[in-house]
């Protein structure tokens, strides 16, 4: 016991140890936790509104994020560039790479504006109830308006996350979450003189909170002291070479986002064909799962940032140490989450039932309670996947990530989901077993890749 405690104490103080990781991870966990709260309250208000609205929110939201995720992953890789430039002491390159990420946000905004007229015909083809399909289309159209600000905020937030100074991100995200909650409440239900907009009001609240985040980031990043050191304002011009380099490493990070979320979108659309009850239960289970999963992404972001900084200093040995420190802490965190999922599911469901229609929600909660057992199993494997994939991506090993995620998403998630639901109609629980198996395979693949060590020789910045 003494030896074990001594090892923990030693690991706390060394470079790449627990202390260094937590200094960066804690604000990032709070930041991604704010995302989780925003998502949670959004779904909670929609549950209070009606079960059909809850059912419609997930397919439309997943489809929107599927397409947005491609740009999100590509622009978000700006943080790795910032981390490696910062580690190498090349501060003047940080501002220009932020703006290259912002230009990806402009492309994302235009792309989603083009998709708005296609929403109605698409959801009518899926095979959901006509009322649900109309709600899905309305929500999707509104969410498309907020994609540009959301992706732009992700790119500009890299200024702080890449340097390991994430507290400004916390305050921006918490403020945006408050804005989202307030406008959700008044726009969904029609308070303070606003019309009752239902699910479209939830989408509009998301757009407003995204615009708020983008404006705040622009104000604080472009201050004189930041521009003087990092060229955050003077570096606004398009840089063909730097933009190409960001695409070279960012696209293999964005494509897995696109394909994986596309496969999850297909999964939810197939579940919707089972019935509104099954779709609502799936939405509810994933929403509770996000309360544990999204904060875990904060640990993954911290690992990626530290790996980027260490390889920028040409210290892959310290980068490896950071990853194992991150895995130890994150696994302990997820053990607490899994314990809560198993032991207190009724408490987790309670906020959704306070003002909801009890008759329609009781069977939804009954099914969702079973689904949380699947969540408890695959959440531990998710820890392996998130941490070790973040480690190799922080060094620049994005091509392996792309091929592995794309391959497993198609052949271990989408196709088995189609066979179990679309061909043999095995039911909801078999489909969730497919999701669990997919995450298990993904976690093992990235663990093996990390231990292989090829990532240690990679860099994303120019030499």
C-alpha positions as semicolon CSV with decimal commas, in nm:
position;residue;x (nm);y (nm);z (nm)
1;X;0,000;0,000;0,000
2;X;0,281;0,241;0,091
3;X;0,461;0,164;-0,231
4;X;0,141;0,225;-0,430
5;X;0,084;0,562;-0,262
6;X;0,447;0,656;-0,324
7;X;0,405;0,576;-0,694
8;X;0,097;0,799;-0,711
9;X;0,282;1,080;-0,533
10;X;0,578;1,044;-0,768
11;X;0,349;1,038;-1,072
12;X;0,177;1,352;-0,945
13;X;0,487;1,570;-0,957
14;X;0,678;1,450;-1,265
15;X;0,651;1,619;-1,605
16;X;0,370;1,453;-1,794
17;X;0,219;1,336;-1,465
18;X;-0,118;1,375;-1,299
19;X;-0,071;1,733;-1,183
20;X;0,029;1,871;-1,523
21;X;-0,256;1,687;-1,690
22;X;-0,521;1,800;-1,442
23;X;-0,415;2,165;-1,467
24;X;-0,513;2,152;-1,835
25;X;-0,788;1,890;-1,811
26;X;-0,995;2,041;-1,529
27;X;-1,111;2,352;-1,717
28;X;-1,159;2,148;-2,036
29;X;-1,375;1,900;-1,847
30;X;-1,582;2,190;-1,714
31;X;-1,603;2,327;-2,068
32;X;-1,724;2,002;-2,226
33;X;-1,944;1,954;-1,921
34;X;-2,112;2,281;-2,018
35;X;-2,183;2,127;-2,360
36;X;-2,336;1,828;-2,181
37;X;-2,557;2,054;-1,969
38;X;-2,668;2,248;-2,276
39;X;-2,758;1,925;-2,454
40;X;-2,925;1,787;-2,138
41;X;-3,150;2,087;-2,075
42;X;-3,236;2,113;-2,443
43;X;-3,367;1,754;-2,440
44;X;-3,529;1,799;-2,098
45;X;-3,738;2,095;-2,217
46;X;-3,833;1,905;-2,530
47;X;-3,939;1,607;-2,314
48;X;-4,164;1,841;-2,116
49;X;-4,314;1,962;-2,444
50;X;-4,403;1,618;-2,587
51;X;-4,267;1,267;-2,644
52;X;-4,297;1,308;-3,022
53;X;-4,079;1,618;-3,012
54;X;-3,821;1,426;-2,806
55;X;-3,826;1,147;-3,063
56;X;-3,777;1,392;-3,351
57;X;-3,488;1,578;-3,189
58;X;-3,235;1,298;-3,206
59;X;-3,245;1,199;-3,577
60;X;-3,246;1,564;-3,687
61;X;-2,975;1,660;-3,437
62;X;-2,755;1,363;-3,523
63;X;-2,791;1,424;-3,897
64;X;-2,702;1,791;-3,854
65;X;-2,399;1,710;-3,641
66;X;-2,299;1,437;-3,885
67;X;-2,244;1,691;-4,160
68;X;-2,121;1,961;-3,925
69;X;-1,886;1,710;-3,761
70;X;-1,677;1,693;-4,076
71;X;-1,606;2,065;-4,053
72;X;-1,590;2,049;-3,673
73;X;-1,318;1,786;-3,681
74;X;-1,124;1,961;-3,956
75;X;-1,135;2,310;-3,801
76;X;-1,093;2,170;-3,451
77;X;-0,757;2,022;-3,549
78;X;-0,632;2,380;-3,532
79;X;-0,569;2,312;-3,162
80;X;-0,299;2,057;-3,248
81;X;-0,123;2,313;-3,467
82;X;-0,145;2,569;-3,188
83;X;-0,010;2,317;-2,936
84;X;0,290;2,224;-3,152
85;X;0,366;2,586;-3,248
86;X;0,343;2,680;-2,882
87;X;0,568;2,392;-2,777
88;X;0,821;2,492;-3,042
89;X;0,813;2,858;-2,931
90;X;0,687;2,982;-3,270
91;X;0,413;3,206;-3,134
92;X;0,377;3,424;-3,444
93;X;0,226;3,129;-3,636
94;X;-0,061;3,078;-3,390
95;X;-0,281;3,367;-3,508
96;X;-0,261;3,279;-3,878
97;X;-0,356;2,915;-3,821
98;X;-0,660;3,024;-3,617
99;X;-0,787;3,222;-3,915
100;X;-0,737;2,928;-4,151
101;X;-0,968;2,731;-3,922
102;X;-1,217;3,019;-3,935
103;X;-1,224;3,000;-4,316
104;X;-1,328;2,635;-4,284
105;X;-1,622;2,762;-4,076
106;X;-1,729;2,987;-4,364
107;X;-1,733;2,687;-4,598
108;X;-1,936;2,494;-4,339
109;X;-2,194;2,774;-4,315
110;X;-2,247;2,791;-4,692
111;X;-2,276;2,411;-4,719
112;X;-2,550;2,394;-4,455
113;X;-2,746;2,681;-4,606
114;X;-2,763;2,478;-4,928
115;X;-2,902;2,180;-4,733
116;X;-3,196;2,367;-4,578
117;X;-3,440;2,321;-4,873
118;X;-3,361;1,948;-4,883
119;X;-3,467;1,879;-4,522
120;X;-3,839;1,821;-4,590
121;X;-3,800;1,574;-4,878
122;X;-3,526;1,382;-4,696
123;X;-3,714;1,322;-4,370
124;X;-4,031;1,232;-4,559
125;X;-3,838;0,947;-4,725
126;X;-3,713;0,794;-4,399
127;X;-4,036;0,619;-4,303
128;X;-4,104;0,783;-3,965
129;X;-4,451;0,897;-3,865
130;X;-4,550;1,204;-4,075
131;X;-4,584;1,423;-3,766
132;X;-4,236;1,320;-3,645
133;X;-4,088;1,372;-3,993
134;X;-4,222;1,729;-4,006
135;X;-4,073;1,802;-3,664
136;X;-3,738;1,656;-3,769
137;X;-3,726;1,876;-4,079
138;X;-3,812;2,191;-3,881
139;X;-3,541;2,123;-3,624
140;X;-3,279;2,038;-3,888
141;X;-3,345;2,359;-4,083
142;X;-3,299;2,574;-3,775
143;X;-2,982;2,396;-3,664
144;X;-2,826;2,452;-4,007
145;X;-2,831;2,828;-3,946
146;X;-2,598;2,790;-3,648
147;X;-2,329;2,569;-3,800
148;X;-2,098;2,851;-3,914
149;X;-2,078;3,019;-3,571
150;X;-2,033;2,682;-3,398
151;X;-1,742;2,575;-3,619
152;X;-1,588;2,922;-3,599
153;X;-1,607;2,911;-3,219
154;X;-1,434;2,574;-3,221
155;X;-1,149;2,711;-3,435
156;X;-1,097;3,024;-3,225
157;X;-1,118;2,832;-2,897
158;X;-0,802;2,649;-3,010
159;X;-0,612;2,966;-2,919
160;X;-0,666;2,873;-2,555
161;X;-0,696;2,494;-2,562
162;X;-0,382;2,450;-2,774
163;X;-0,176;2,654;-2,529
164;X;-0,318;2,467;-2,231
165;X;-0,492;2,778;-2,095
166;X;-0,851;2,667;-2,108
167;X;-1,024;2,879;-1,842
168;X;-1,152;3,136;-2,096
169;X;-1,318;2,845;-2,280
170;X;-1,494;2,748;-1,958
171;X;-1,642;3,093;-1,906
172;X;-1,746;3,127;-2,271
173;X;-1,912;2,784;-2,276
174;X;-2,086;2,830;-1,943
175;X;-2,215;3,170;-2,055
176;X;-2,334;3,024;-2,385
177;X;-2,505;2,741;-2,196
178;X;-2,694;2,995;-1,984
179;X;-2,796;3,184;-2,299
180;X;-2,912;2,858;-2,456
181;X;-3,113;2,752;-2,151
182;X;-3,289;3,088;-2,122
183;X;-3,384;3,106;-2,489
184;X;-3,480;2,737;-2,491
185;X;-3,731;2,795;-2,215
186;X;-3,888;3,109;-2,356
187;X;-3,890;2,998;-2,722
188;X;-4,003;2,637;-2,685
189;X;-4,296;2,722;-2,456
190;X;-4,360;3,083;-2,562
191;X;-4,276;3,299;-2,259
192;X;-4,187;3,669;-2,219
193;X;-4,379;3,767;-2,530
194;X;-4,214;3,513;-2,762
195;X;-4,437;3,285;-2,969
196;X;-4,455;2,915;-2,879
197;X;-4,214;2,757;-3,130
198;X;-4,170;2,404;-2,994
199;X;-3,879;2,216;-3,146
200;X;-3,796;2,504;-3,384
201;X;-3,749;2,725;-3,077
202;X;-3,493;2,479;-2,939
203;X;-3,302;2,502;-3,266
204;X;-3,314;2,882;-3,268
205;X;-3,184;2,893;-2,909
206;X;-2,886;2,682;-3,021
207;X;-2,817;2,927;-3,306
208;X;-2,826;3,226;-3,071
209;X;-2,588;3,065;-2,820
210;X;-2,345;2,980;-3,103
211;X;-2,344;3,340;-3,226
212;X;-2,284;3,457;-2,871
213;X;-1,979;3,229;-2,835
214;X;-1,828;3,342;-3,164
215;X;-1,864;3,711;-3,082
216;X;-1,704;3,667;-2,739
217;X;-1,407;3,475;-2,882
218;X;-1,344;3,740;-3,146
219;X;-1,343;4,015;-2,884
220;X;-1,105;3,848;-2,639
221;X;-0,869;3,687;-2,891
222;X;-0,808;4,002;-3,094
223;X;-0,700;4,217;-2,799
224;X;-0,378;4,416;-2,846
225;X;-0,161;4,201;-2,619
226;X;-0,267;3,883;-2,799
227;X;-0,213;4,038;-3,141
228;X;0,130;4,163;-3,040
229;X;0,257;3,818;-2,941
230;X;0,047;3,576;-3,147
231;X;-0,064;3,788;-3,448
232;X;-0,428;3,704;-3,375
233;X;-0,559;4,004;-3,569
234;X;-0,280;4,082;-3,814
235;X;-0,269;3,714;-3,919
236;X;-0,619;3,719;-4,069
237;X;-0,508;3,686;-4,430
238;X;-0,556;3,357;-4,615
239;X;-0,233;3,156;-4,619
240;X;-0,239;2,899;-4,897
241;X;0,047;2,689;-4,758
242;X;-0,082;2,690;-4,401
243;X;-0,442;2,628;-4,509
244;X;-0,326;2,333;-4,719
245;X;-0,129;2,195;-4,425
246;X;-0,434;2,229;-4,198
247;X;-0,644;2,043;-4,455
248;X;-0,375;1,777;-4,496
249;X;-0,393;1,683;-4,129
250;X;-0,738;1,816;-4,045
251;X;-0,936;1,638;-4,318
252;X;-0,833;1,292;-4,192
253;X;-0,960;1,413;-3,856
254;X;-1,284;1,552;-4,001
255;X;-1,370;1,258;-4,228
256;X;-1,398;1,011;-3,934
257;X;-1,633;1,260;-3,765
258;X;-1,846;1,261;-4,078
259;X;-1,853;0,886;-4,135
260;X;-1,891;0,782;-3,771
261;X;-2,177;1,022;-3,709
262;X;-2,331;0,928;-4,043
263;X;-2,337;0,567;-3,926
264;X;-2,485;0,670;-3,592
265;X;-2,742;0,877;-3,783
266;X;-2,828;0,566;-3,986
267;X;-2,858;0,372;-3,660
268;X;-3,105;0,623;-3,511
269;X;-3,305;0,643;-3,833
270;X;-3,334;0,262;-3,837
271;X;-3,440;0,266;-3,472
272;X;-3,706;0,521;-3,564
273;X;-3,860;0,269;-3,801
274;X;-3,925;0,042;-3,501
275;X;-4,154;0,308;-3,357
276;X;-4,168;0,644;-3,182
277;X;-4,141;0,473;-2,839
278;X;-3,811;0,302;-2,923
279;X;-3,674;0,619;-3,080
280;X;-3,764;0,832;-2,778
281;X;-3,604;0,577;-2,540
282;X;-3,286;0,571;-2,749
283;X;-3,275;0,950;-2,747
284;X;-3,322;0,957;-2,369
285;X;-3,050;0,696;-2,306
286;X;-2,798;0,873;-2,530
287;X;-2,879;1,204;-2,362
288;X;-2,797;1,063;-2,018
289;X;-2,488;0,894;-2,162
290;X;-2,366;1,231;-2,287
291;X;-2,355;1,362;-1,928
292;X;-2,062;1,130;-1,866
293;X;-1,917;1,110;-2,215
294;X;-1,881;1,479;-2,299
295;X;-1,679;1,565;-1,987
296;X;-1,457;1,269;-2,074
297;X;-1,383;1,444;-2,403
298;X;-1,227;1,719;-2,191
299;X;-0,969;1,467;-2,070
300;X;-0,911;1,359;-2,429
301;X;-0,858;1,720;-2,539
302;X;-0,607;1,771;-2,256
303;X;-0,416;1,459;-2,358
304;X;-0,409;1,573;-2,721
305;X;-0,284;1,921;-2,623
306;X;-0,007;1,787;-2,400
307;X;0,104;1,536;-2,663
308;X;0,117;1,819;-2,919
309;X;0,324;2,037;-2,689
310;X;0,566;1,757;-2,599
311;X;0,627;1,646;-2,956
312;X;0,668;2,014;-3,048
313;X;0,957;2,008;-2,799
314;X;1,079;1,678;-2,950
315;X;1,001;1,487;-2,630
316;X;0,780;1,191;-2,735
317;X;0,877;1,010;-2,415
318;X;0,700;1,276;-2,211
319;X;0,407;1,268;-2,453
320;X;0,364;0,896;-2,387
321;X;0,371;0,960;-2,014
322;X;0,095;1,219;-2,053
323;X;-0,129;0,968;-2,227
324;X;-0,096;0,705;-1,956
325;X;-0,155;0,966;-1,687
326;X;-0,468;1,077;-1,872
327;X;-0,595;0,723;-1,906
328;X;-0,554;0,648;-1,535
329;X;-0,748;0,954;-1,424
330;X;-1,019;0,920;-1,690
331;X;-1,078;0,551;-1,617
332;X;-1,137;0,629;-1,249
333;X;-1,379;0,906;-1,349
334;X;-1,573;0,670;-1,575
335;X;-1,597;0,408;-1,298
336;X;-1,795;0,661;-1,096
337;X;-2,014;0,737;-1,400
338;X;-2,084;0,368;-1,462
339;X;-2,169;0,318;-1,095
340;X;-2,426;0,599;-1,119
341;X;-2,578;0,454;-1,437
342;X;-2,629;0,118;-1,269
343;X;-2,728;0,223;-0,917
344;X;-2,937;0,541;-0,955
345;X;-3,106;0,537;-1,298
346;X;-3,434;0,670;-1,153
347;X;-3,258;0,981;-1,023
348;X;-3,104;1,038;-1,368
349;X;-3,446;1,008;-1,532
350;X;-3,621;1,232;-1,279
351;X;-3,554;1,574;-1,447
352;X;-3,716;1,447;-1,767
353;X;-4,032;1,337;-1,586
354;X;-4,101;1,641;-1,363
355;X;-4,320;1,828;-1,611
356;X;-4,363;1,559;-1,877
357;X;-4,676;1,365;-1,967
358;X;-4,647;1,063;-1,734
359;X;-4,865;0,838;-1,950
360;X;-4,645;0,875;-2,256
361;X;-4,309;0,884;-2,073
362;X;-4,339;0,583;-1,838
363;X;-4,292;0,323;-2,115
364;X;-4,010;0,534;-2,263
365;X;-3,826;0,534;-1,930
366;X;-3,880;0,159;-1,891
367;X;-3,698;0,086;-2,217
368;X;-3,432;0,352;-2,156
369;X;-3,351;0,192;-1,821
370;X;-3,248;-0,126;-2,001
371;X;-3,047;0,071;-2,255
372;X;-2,845;0,234;-1,975
373;X;-2,701;-0,110;-1,896
374;X;-2,553;-0,117;-2,246
375;X;-2,419;0,234;-2,184
376;X;-2,255;0,119;-1,861
377;X;-2,069;-0,158;-2,046
378;X;-1,943;0,038;-2,345
379;X;-1,854;0,351;-2,147
380;X;-1,542;0,185;-2,002
381;X;-1,426;0,089;-2,350
382;X;-1,504;0,443;-2,465
383;X;-1,239;0,560;-2,217
384;X;-0,973;0,355;-2,396
385;X;-1,090;0,479;-2,735
386;X;-1,103;0,849;-2,644
387;X;-0,772;0,871;-2,458
388;X;-0,548;0,667;-2,687
389;X;-0,699;0,808;-3,008
390;X;-0,648;1,159;-2,866
391;X;-0,287;1,072;-2,797
392;X;-0,197;0,968;-3,150
393;X;-0,401;1,250;-3,307
394;X;-0,217;1,502;-3,093
395;X;0,105;1,391;-3,260
396;X;-0,038;1,398;-3,614
397;X;-0,135;1,033;-3,670
398;X;-0,466;1,125;-3,833
399;X;-0,453;0,900;-4,139
400;X;-0,465;0,582;-3,931
401;X;-0,751;0,734;-3,732
402;X;-0,938;0,809;-4,052
403;X;-0,906;0,462;-4,204
404;X;-0,979;0,281;-3,878
405;X;-1,283;0,487;-3,781
406;X;-1,426;0,484;-4,133
407;X;-1,374;0,108;-4,170
408;X;-1,517;0,008;-3,834
409;X;-1,804;0,259;-3,853
410;X;-1,921;0,105;-4,179
411;X;-1,847;-0,264;-4,120
412;X;-1,894;-0,290;-3,743
413;X;-2,177;-0,038;-3,690
414;X;-2,376;0,065;-3,998
415;X;-2,398;-0,267;-4,182
416;X;-2,469;-0,480;-3,871
417;X;-2,733;-0,226;-3,764
418;X;-2,899;-0,254;-4,104
419;X;-2,892;-0,633;-4,091
420;X;-3,031;-0,655;-3,738
421;X;-3,298;-0,386;-3,781
422;X;-3,365;-0,354;-4,153
423;X;-3,339;-0,717;-4,264
424;X;-3,408;-0,950;-3,972
425;X;-3,590;-0,703;-3,742
426;X;-3,420;-0,846;-3,432
427;X;-3,527;-0,552;-3,219
428;X;-3,387;-0,262;-3,023
429;X;-3,169;-0,447;-2,772
430;X;-2,985;-0,645;-3,040
431;X;-2,910;-0,317;-3,219
432;X;-2,767;-0,168;-2,900
433;X;-2,553;-0,480;-2,867
434;X;-2,408;-0,389;-3,207
435;X;-2,319;-0,040;-3,078
436;X;-2,147;-0,194;-2,775
437;X;-1,942;-0,432;-2,990
438;X;-1,842;-0,150;-3,222
439;X;-1,701;0,061;-2,938
440;X;-1,513;-0,240;-2,800
441;X;-1,344;-0,300;-3,136
442;X;-1,259;0,067;-3,174
443;X;-1,096;0,086;-2,832
444;X;-0,875;-0,216;-2,897
445;X;-0,766;-0,084;-3,238
446;X;-0,643;0,249;-3,100
447;X;-0,476;0,091;-2,799
448;X;-0,273;-0,135;-3,029
449;X;-0,183;0,157;-3,257
450;X;-0,067;0,370;-2,967
451;X;0,149;0,097;-2,822
452;X;0,306;0,045;-3,165
453;X;0,470;0,387;-3,125
454;X;0,468;0,508;-3,486
455;X;0,307;0,835;-3,375
456;X;0,626;0,932;-3,189
457;X;0,799;1,030;-3,515
458;X;0,514;1,248;-3,647
459;X;0,470;1,628;-3,654
460;X;0,208;1,857;-3,811
461;X;0,404;2,185;-3,812
462;X;0,666;2,267;-4,072
463;X;1,026;2,187;-3,972
